[in-house]
CSV table of C-alpha atoms in Angstrom, one decimal:
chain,number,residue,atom,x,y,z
A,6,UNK,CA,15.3,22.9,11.4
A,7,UNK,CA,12.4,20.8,10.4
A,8,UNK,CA,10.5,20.6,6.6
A,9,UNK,CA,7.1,21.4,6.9
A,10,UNK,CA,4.9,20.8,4.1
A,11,UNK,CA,1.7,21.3,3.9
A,12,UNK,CA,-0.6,18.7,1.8
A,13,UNK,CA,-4.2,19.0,3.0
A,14,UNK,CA,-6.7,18.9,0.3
A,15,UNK,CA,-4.2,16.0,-1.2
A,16,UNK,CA,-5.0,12.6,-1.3
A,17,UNK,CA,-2.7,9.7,-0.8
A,18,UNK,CA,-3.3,6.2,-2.0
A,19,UNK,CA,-0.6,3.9,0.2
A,20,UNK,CA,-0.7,0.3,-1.3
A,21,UNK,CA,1.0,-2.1,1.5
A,22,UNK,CA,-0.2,-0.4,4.2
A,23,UNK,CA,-0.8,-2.7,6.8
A,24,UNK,CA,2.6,-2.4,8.5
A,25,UNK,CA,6.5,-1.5,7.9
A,26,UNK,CA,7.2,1.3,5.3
A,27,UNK,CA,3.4,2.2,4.3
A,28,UNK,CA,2.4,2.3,7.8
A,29,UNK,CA,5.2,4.9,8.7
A,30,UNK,CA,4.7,6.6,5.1
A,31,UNK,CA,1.1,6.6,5.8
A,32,UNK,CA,1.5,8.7,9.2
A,33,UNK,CA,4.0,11.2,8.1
A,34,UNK,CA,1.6,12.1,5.0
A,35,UNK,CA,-1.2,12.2,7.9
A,36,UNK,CA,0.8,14.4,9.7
A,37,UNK,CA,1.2,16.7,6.7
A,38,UNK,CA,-2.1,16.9,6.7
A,39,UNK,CA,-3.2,14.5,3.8
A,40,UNK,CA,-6.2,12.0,3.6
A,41,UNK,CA,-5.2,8.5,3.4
A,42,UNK,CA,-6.3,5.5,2.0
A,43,UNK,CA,-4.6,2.8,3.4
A,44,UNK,CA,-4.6,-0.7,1.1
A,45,UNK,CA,-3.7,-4.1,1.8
A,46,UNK,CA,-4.5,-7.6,1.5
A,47,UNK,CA,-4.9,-9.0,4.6
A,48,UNK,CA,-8.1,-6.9,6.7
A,49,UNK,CA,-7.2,-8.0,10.1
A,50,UNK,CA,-3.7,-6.4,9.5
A,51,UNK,CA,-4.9,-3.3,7.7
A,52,UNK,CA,-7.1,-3.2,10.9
A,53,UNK,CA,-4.4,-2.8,13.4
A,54,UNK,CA,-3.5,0.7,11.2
A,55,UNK,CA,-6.5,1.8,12.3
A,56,UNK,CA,-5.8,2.2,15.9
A,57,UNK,CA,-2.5,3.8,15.2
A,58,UNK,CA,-2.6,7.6,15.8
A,59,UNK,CA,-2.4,8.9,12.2
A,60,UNK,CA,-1.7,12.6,13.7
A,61,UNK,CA,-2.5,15.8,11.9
A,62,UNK,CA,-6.5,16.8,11.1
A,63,UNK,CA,-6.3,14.1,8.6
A,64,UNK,CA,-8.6,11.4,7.4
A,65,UNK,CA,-7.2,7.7,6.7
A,66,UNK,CA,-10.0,5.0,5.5
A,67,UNK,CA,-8.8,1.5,4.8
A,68,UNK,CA,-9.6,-0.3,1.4
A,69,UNK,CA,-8.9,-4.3,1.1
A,70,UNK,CA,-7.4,-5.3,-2.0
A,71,UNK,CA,-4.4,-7.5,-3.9
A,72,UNK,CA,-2.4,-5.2,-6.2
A,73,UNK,CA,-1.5,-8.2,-8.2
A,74,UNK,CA,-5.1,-9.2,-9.4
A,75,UNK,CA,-6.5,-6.5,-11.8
A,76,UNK,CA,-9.7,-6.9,-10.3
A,77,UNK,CA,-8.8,-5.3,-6.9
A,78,UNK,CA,-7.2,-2.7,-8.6
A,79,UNK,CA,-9.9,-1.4,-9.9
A,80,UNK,CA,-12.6,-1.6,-7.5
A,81,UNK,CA,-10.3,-0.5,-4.8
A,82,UNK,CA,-9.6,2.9,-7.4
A,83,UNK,CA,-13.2,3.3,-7.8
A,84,UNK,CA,-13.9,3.3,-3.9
A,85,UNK,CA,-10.9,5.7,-3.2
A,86,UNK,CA,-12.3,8.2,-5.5
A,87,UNK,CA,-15.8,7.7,-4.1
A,88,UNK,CA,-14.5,8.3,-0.5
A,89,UNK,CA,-12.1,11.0,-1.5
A,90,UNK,CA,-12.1,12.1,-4.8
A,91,UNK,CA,-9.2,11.4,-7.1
A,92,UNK,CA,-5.3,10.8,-5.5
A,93,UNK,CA,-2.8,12.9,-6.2
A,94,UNK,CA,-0.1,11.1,-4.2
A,95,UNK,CA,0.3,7.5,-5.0
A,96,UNK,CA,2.6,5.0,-3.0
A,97,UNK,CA,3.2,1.9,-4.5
A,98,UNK,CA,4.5,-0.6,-1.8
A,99,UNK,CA,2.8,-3.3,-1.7
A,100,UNK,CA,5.3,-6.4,-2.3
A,101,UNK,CA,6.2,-9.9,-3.3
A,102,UNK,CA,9.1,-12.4,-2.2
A,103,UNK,CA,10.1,-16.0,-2.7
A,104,UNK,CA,11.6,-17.6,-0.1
A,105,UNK,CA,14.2,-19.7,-0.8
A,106,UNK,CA,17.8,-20.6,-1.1
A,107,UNK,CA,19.3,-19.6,-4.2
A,108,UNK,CA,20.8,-22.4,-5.3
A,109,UNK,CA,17.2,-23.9,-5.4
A,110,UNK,CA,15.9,-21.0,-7.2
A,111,UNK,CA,15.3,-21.6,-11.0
A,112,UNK,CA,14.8,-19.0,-14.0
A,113,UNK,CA,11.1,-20.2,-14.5
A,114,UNK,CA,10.2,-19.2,-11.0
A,115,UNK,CA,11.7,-16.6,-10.9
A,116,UNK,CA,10.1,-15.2,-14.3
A,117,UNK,CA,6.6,-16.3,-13.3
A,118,UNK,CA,6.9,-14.3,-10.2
A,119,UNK,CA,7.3,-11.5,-12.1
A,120,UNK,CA,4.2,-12.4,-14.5
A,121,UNK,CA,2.1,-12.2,-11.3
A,122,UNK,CA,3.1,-8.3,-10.1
């Protein structure tokens, strides 16, 4: 037997939500009946989202930011809560990654990556 919950009149804020995890987190909160706001860097990706079916009577707007400058953070928080009101669900995907063998990774990398997030 399925779960059904019910979360219309909620509002979920899905940071990396241009594609993998967010996307499919994105469409089962849809389904549940929650307005989305999808956020991502990259516009042209977010885009694609956009097309996907989201399901439910739900509303999903897209929001372009970069959770790692403080900036977008807040302008994309004050244009959520202009187009919805304020979240009460909050996914925080959005990631980072270095890409590189480990015996050419070094602790100061590796420490200023962490400055960035």
């Amino acid at each position: 037997m399925a779960m059904k919950i019910d979360l219309s009149g909620r509002t979920a804020v899905i940071t990396g939500a241009s594609r993998g995890l967010g996307e499919s987190m994105a469409r089962a909160l849809s389904e549940a009946g929650a307005q989305i706001a999808l956020v991502a860097r990259d516009v042209k990706r977010l885009g694609v989202g956009t097309r996907c079916d989201y399901g439910g009577a739900a509303t999903a707007a897209l929001f372009v930011g970069d959770v790692t400058r403080e900036a977008d953070v807040a302008a994309v928080a004050r244009a959520v809560t202009e187009r919805f009101g304020h979240p009460q669900i909050l996914i925080n995907n959005a990631g980072s990654n270095i890409r590189k063998d480990l015996v050419d990774f070094r602790w100061r990398s590796f420490a200023a990556s962490w400055t960035r997030v």
